[in-house]
Tab-separated table of C-alpha atoms in Angstrom:
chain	number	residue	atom	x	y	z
A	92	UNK	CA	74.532	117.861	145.464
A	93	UNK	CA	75.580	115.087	142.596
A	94	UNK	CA	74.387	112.599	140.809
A	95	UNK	CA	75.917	109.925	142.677
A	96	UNK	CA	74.661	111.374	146.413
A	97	UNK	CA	71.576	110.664	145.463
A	98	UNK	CA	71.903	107.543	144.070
A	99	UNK	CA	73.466	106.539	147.164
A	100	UNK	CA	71.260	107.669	148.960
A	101	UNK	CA	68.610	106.091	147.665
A	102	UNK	CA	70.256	102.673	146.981
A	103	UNK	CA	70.817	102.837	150.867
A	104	UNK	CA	66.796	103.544	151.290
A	105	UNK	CA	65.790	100.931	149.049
A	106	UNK	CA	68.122	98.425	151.048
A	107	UNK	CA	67.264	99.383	154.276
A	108	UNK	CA	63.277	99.227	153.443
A	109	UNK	CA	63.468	96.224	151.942
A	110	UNK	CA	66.353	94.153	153.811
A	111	UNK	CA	65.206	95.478	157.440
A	112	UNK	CA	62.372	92.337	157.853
A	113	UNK	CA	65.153	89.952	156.118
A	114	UNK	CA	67.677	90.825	158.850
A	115	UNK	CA	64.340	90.199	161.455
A	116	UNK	CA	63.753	87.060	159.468
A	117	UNK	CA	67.454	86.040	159.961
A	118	UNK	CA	67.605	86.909	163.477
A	119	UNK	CA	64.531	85.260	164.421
A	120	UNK	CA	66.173	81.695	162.565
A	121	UNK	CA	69.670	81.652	164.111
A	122	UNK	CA	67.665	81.785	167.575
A	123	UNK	CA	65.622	79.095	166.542
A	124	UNK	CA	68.027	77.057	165.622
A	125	UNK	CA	70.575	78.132	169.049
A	126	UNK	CA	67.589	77.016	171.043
A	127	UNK	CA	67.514	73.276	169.060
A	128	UNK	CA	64.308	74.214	167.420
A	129	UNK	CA	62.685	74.064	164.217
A	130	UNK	CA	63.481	77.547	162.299
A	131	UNK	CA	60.741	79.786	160.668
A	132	UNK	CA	60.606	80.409	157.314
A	133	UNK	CA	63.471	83.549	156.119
A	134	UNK	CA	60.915	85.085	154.342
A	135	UNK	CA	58.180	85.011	157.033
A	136	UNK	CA	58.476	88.598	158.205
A	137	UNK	CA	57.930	89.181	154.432
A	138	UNK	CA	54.808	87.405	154.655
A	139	UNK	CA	52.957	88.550	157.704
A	140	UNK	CA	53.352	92.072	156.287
A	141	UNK	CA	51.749	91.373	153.302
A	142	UNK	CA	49.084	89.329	155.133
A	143	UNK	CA	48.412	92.657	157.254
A	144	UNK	CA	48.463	94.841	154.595
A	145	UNK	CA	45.518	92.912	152.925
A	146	UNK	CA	43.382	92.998	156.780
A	147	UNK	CA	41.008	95.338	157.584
A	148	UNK	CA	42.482	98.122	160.130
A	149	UNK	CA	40.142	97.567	163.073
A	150	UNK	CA	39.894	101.088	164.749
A	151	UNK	CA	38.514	101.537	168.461
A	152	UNK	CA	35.329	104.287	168.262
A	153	UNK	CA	36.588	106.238	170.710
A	154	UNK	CA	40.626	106.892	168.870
A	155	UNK	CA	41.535	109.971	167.927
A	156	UNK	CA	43.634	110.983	165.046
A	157	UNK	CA	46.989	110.558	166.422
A	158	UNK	CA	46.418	107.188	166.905
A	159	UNK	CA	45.660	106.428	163.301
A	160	UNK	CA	48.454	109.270	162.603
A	161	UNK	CA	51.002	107.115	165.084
A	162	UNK	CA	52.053	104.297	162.397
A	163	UNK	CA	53.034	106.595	159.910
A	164	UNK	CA	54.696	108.892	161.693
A	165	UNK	CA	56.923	106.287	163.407
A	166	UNK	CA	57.297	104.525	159.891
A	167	UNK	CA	58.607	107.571	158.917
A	168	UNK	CA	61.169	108.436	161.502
A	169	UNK	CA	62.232	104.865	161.129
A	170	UNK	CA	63.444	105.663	157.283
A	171	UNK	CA	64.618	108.522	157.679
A	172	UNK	CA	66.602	107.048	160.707
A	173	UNK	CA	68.148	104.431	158.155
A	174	UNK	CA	68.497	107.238	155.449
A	175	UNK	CA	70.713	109.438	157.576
A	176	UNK	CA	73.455	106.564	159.075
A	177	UNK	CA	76.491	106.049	156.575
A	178	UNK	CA	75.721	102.363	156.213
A	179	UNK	CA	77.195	102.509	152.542
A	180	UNK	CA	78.669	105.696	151.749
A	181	UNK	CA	79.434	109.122	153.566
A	182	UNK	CA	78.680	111.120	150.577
A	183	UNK	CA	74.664	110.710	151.150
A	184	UNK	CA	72.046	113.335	150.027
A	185	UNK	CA	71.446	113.480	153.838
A	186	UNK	CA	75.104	113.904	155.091
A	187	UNK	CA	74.610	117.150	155.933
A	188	UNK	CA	71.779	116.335	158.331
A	189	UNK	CA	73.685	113.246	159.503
A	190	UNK	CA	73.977	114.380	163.038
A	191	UNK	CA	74.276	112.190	166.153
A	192	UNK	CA	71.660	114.341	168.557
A	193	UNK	CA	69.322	114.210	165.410
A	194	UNK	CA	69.507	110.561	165.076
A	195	UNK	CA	68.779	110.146	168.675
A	196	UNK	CA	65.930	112.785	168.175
A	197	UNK	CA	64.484	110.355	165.638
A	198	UNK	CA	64.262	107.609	168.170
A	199	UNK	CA	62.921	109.573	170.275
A	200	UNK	CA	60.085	111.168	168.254
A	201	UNK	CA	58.910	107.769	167.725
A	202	UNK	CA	58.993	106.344	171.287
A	203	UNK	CA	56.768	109.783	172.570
A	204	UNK	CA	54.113	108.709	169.594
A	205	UNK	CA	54.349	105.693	170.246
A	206	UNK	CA	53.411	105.792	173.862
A	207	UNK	CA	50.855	108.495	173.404
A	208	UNK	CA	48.737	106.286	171.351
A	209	UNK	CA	49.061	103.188	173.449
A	210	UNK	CA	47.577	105.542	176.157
A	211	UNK	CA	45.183	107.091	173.539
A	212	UNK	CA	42.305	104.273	173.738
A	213	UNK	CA	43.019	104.087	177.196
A	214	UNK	CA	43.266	100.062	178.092
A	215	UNK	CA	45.222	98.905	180.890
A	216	UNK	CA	48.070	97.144	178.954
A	217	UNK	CA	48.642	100.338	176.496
A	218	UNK	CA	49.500	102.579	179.426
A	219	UNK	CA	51.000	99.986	181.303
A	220	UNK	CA	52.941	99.478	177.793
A	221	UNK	CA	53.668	103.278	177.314
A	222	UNK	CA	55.069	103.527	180.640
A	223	UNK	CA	57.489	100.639	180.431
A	224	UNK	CA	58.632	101.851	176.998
A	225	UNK	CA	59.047	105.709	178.254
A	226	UNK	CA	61.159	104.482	181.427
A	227	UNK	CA	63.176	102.420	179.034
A	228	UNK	CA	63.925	105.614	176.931
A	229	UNK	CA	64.723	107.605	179.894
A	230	UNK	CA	67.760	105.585	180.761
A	231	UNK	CA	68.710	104.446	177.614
A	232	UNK	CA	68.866	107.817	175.066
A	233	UNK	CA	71.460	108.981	177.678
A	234	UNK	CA	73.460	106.069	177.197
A	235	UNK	CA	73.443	106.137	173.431
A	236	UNK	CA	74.365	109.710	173.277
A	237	UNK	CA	77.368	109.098	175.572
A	238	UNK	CA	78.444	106.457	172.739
A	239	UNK	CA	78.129	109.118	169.873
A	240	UNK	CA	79.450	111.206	171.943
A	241	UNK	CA	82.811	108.832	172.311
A	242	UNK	CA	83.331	108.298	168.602
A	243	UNK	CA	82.299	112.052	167.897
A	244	UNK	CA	85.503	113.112	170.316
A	245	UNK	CA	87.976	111.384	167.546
A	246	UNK	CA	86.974	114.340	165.142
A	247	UNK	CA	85.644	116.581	167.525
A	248	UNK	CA	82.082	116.363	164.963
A	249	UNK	CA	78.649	115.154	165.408
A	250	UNK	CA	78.292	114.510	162.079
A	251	UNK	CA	77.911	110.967	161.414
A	252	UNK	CA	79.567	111.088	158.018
A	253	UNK	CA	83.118	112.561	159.767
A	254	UNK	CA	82.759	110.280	162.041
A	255	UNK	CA	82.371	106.987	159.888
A	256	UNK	CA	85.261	108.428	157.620
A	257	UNK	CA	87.509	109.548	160.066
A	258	UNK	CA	87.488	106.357	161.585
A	259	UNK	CA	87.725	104.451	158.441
A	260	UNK	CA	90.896	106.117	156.953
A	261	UNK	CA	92.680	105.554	160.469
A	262	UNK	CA	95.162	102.508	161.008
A	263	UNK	CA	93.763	99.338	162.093
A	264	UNK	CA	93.815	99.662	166.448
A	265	UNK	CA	91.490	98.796	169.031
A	266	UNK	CA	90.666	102.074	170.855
A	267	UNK	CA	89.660	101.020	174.470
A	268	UNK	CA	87.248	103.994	174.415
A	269	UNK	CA	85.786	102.604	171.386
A	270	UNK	CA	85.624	98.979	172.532
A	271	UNK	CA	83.864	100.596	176.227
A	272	UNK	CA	81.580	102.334	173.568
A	273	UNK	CA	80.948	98.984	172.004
A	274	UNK	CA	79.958	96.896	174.993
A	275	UNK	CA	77.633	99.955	175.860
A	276	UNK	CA	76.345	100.323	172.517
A	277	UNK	CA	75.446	96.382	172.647
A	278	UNK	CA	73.787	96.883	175.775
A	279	UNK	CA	71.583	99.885	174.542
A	280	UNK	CA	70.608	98.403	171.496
A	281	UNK	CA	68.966	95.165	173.250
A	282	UNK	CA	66.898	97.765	175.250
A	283	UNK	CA	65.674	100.104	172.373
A	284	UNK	CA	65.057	96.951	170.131
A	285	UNK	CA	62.706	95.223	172.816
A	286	UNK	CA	65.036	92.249	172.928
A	287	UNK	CA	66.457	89.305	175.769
A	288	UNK	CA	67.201	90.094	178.716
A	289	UNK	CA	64.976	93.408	178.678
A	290	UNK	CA	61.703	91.992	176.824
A	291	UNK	CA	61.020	89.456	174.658
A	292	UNK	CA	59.965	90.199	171.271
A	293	UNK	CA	57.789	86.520	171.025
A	294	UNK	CA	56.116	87.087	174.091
A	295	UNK	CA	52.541	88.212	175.256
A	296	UNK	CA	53.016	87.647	178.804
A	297	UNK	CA	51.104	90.765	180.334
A	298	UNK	CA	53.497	91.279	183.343
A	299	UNK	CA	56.470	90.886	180.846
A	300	UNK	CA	55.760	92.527	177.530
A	301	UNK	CA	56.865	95.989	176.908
A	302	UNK	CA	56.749	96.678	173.051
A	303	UNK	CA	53.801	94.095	172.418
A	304	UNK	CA	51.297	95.640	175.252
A	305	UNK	CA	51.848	99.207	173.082
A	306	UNK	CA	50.838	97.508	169.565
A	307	UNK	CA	47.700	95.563	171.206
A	308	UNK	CA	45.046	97.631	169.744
A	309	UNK	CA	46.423	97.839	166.023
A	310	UNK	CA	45.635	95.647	163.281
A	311	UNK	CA	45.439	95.366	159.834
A	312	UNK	CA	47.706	98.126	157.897
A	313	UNK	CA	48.786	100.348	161.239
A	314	UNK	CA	49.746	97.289	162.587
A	315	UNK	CA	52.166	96.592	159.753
A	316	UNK	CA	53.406	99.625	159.389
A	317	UNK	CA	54.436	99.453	162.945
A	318	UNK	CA	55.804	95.832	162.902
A	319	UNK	CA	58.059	96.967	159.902
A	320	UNK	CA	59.116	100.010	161.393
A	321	UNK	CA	60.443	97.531	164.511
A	322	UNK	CA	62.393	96.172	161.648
A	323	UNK	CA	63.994	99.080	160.486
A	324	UNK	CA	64.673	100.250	163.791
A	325	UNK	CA	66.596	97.163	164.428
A	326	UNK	CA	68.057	97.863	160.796
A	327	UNK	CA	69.145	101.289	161.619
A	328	UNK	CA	71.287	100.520	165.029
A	329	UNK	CA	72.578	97.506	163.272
A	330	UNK	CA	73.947	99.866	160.770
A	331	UNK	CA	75.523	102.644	163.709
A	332	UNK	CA	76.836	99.536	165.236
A	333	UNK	CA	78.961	98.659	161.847
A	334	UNK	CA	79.609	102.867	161.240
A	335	UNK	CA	80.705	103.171	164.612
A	336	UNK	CA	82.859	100.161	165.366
A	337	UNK	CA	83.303	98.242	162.011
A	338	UNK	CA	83.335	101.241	159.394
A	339	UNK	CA	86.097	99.652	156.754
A	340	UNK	CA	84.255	98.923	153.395
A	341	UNK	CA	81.983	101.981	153.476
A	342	UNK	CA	82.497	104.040	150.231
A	343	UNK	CA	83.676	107.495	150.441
A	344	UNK	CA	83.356	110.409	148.291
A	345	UNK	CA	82.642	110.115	144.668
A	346	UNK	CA	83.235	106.297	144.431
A	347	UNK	CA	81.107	104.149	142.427
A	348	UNK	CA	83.178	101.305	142.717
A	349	UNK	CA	83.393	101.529	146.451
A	350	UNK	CA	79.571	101.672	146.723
A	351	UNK	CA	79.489	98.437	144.304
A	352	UNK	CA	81.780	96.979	147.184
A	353	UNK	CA	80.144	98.517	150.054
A	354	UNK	CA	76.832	96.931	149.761
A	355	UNK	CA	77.780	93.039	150.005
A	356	UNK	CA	80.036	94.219	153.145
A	357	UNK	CA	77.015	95.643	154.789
A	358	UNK	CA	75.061	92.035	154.147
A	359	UNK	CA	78.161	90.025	155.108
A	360	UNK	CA	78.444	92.270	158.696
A	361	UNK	CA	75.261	92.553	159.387
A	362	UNK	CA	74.824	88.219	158.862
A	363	UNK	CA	77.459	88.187	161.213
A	364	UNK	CA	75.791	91.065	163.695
A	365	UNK	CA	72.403	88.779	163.276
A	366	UNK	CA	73.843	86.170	164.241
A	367	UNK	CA	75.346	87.477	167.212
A	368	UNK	CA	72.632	88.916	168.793
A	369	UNK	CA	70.331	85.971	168.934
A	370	UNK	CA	74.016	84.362	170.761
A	371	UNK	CA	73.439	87.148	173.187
A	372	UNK	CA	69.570	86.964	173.560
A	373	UNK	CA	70.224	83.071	173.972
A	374	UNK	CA	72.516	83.243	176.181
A	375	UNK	CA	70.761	85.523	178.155
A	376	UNK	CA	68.257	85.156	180.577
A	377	UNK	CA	64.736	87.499	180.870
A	378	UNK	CA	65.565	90.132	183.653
A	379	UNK	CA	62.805	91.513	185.742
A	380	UNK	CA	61.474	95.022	184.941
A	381	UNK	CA	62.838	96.393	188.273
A	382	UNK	CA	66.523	95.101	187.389
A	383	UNK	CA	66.070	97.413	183.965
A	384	UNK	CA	67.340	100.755	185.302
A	385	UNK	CA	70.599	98.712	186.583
A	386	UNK	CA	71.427	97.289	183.515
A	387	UNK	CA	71.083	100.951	181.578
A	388	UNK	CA	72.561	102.671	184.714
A	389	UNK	CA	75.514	99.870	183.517
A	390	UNK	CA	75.522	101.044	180.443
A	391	UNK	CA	75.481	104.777	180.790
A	392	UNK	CA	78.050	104.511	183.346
A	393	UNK	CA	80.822	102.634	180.507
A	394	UNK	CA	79.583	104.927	177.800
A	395	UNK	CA	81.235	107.583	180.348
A	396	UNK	CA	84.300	105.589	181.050
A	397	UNK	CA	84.662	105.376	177.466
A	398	UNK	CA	84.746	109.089	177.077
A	399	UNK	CA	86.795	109.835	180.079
A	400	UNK	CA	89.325	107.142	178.760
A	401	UNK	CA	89.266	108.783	175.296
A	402	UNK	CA	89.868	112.324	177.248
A	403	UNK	CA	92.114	111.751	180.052
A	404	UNK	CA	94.331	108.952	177.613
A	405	UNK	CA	93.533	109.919	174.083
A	406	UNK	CA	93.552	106.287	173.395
């Protein structure tokens, strides 16, 4: 372990905590302004979370612990989510537990908690909520895997760190295994980040709303805590996105000046990834729950072509 691990480590922390509701912030404006209307405020992620943090948490009489526990916990993963992808260096106090099927893990852990306490209190949209969510992470952690699983096969590692720098030090090329991965990648992301076409993150439609019917019952502190954790969620597979498919300007061992360089690369990709997905969720039209398993089915299925291509023509 050295002295500049850590500090990368925790310079990627610090920017991940505090730039995840900016990216929200930035997302939410270039779809206002795609959709010809007037755009919020940057900031205003910033300040509903400190107008929550200063509510009273309203807790139902009947809740058990795990539901108070639930925002925490899922806060948690979130970070430590963010902590363990390579967004600005591989040489990260948490390389060595930088491992695909643990990042995946992560996501998962949250979803279960997650859906446990919407069913916790026991109203009709939490479970409804919990259910949606659940079948959504059925079809969709498959998917994802299949994608790590694609870039892992270039350096036959699940480590995230070989991975990033493997791909990183090779000549420029689009890999048609990689750019299968991508499209797949896109597609899972819109489904684990509760975005267009699979639900709408400015709804509360109660035959629509999949993340929202979950979060019903929170207020005040938990329900911050959970609305930032969205955030970083949506942080954290913006930043696989760019380690996977865009990894050139992430510092590498033992280089301070890289990590100088690697952090306004990060902002200036992930503008341009922000931007791009409220294209996409403009673009694209609300799908009906039923149609959900085809479009992951779609998905999983080029996440597979994208391995077989990498297997069968090692391009």
């Amino acid at each position: 372990m050295s002295l500049y691990s850590v500090l990368a480590q925790l310079l990627a922390l610090a920017l991940a905590v505090l730039g995840a509701p900016l990216l929200t912030g930035w997302v939410n404006q270039c779809r206002a302004w795609l959709q010809n209307k007037s755009a919020p405020p940057l900031l205003l992620p910033y300040r509903t979370l400190h107008k929550l943090f200063h509510k009273e948490s309203i807790v139902a009489e009947h809740a058990s612990p795990l539901f108070r526990a639930t925002p925490y916990l899922v806060f948690g993963a979130m970070v430590l989510a963010c902590g363990i992808v390579p967004s600005l260096s591989t040489d990260l106090l948490l390389a060595p537990a930088a491992d695909a099927i643990a990042l995946v893990g992560l996501f998962a852990l949250a979803r279960v908690f997650m859906s446990l306490a919407a069913m916790d209190i026991g109203t009709a949209f939490g479970t409804l909520g919990a259910r949606r969510e659940m079948l959504v992470g059925f079809l969709a952690e498959p998917a994802l895997l299949m994608v790590l699983f694609t870039a892992s096969s270039l350096t036959q590692s699940t480590s995230l760190a070989s991975i990033v720098q493997t791909i990183a030090h090779q000549e420029f090329a689009i890999l048609p295994s990689l750019a299968v991965a991508g499209v797949a990648f896109t597609m899972v992301s819109l489904a684990e980040n509760a975005r267009v076409p699979i639900d709408n993150p400015a709804t509360h439609l109660e035959l629509t709303m999949i993340h929202e019917a979950m979060i019903l019952e929170y207020s005040g502190r938990h329900l911050a805590l959970i609305e930032w954790a969205a955030s970083l969620k949506l942080f954290a597979y913006s930043c696989i996105g760019v380690a996977l498919f865009v990894p050139w300007g992430i510092a590498t061992v033992d280089d301070p000046i890289g990590i100088l360089l690697a952090a306004p690369s990060l902002v200036i990709k992930l503008i341009i990834g922000g931007a791009a997905l409220a294209l996409i969720e403009t673009l694209s039209a609300k799908m009906r729950i039923f149609r959900v398993p085809e479009f992951l089915a779609g998905a999983f299925l080029l996440a597979v072509i994208g391995i077989l291509v990498r297997f069968l023509l090692k391009a």
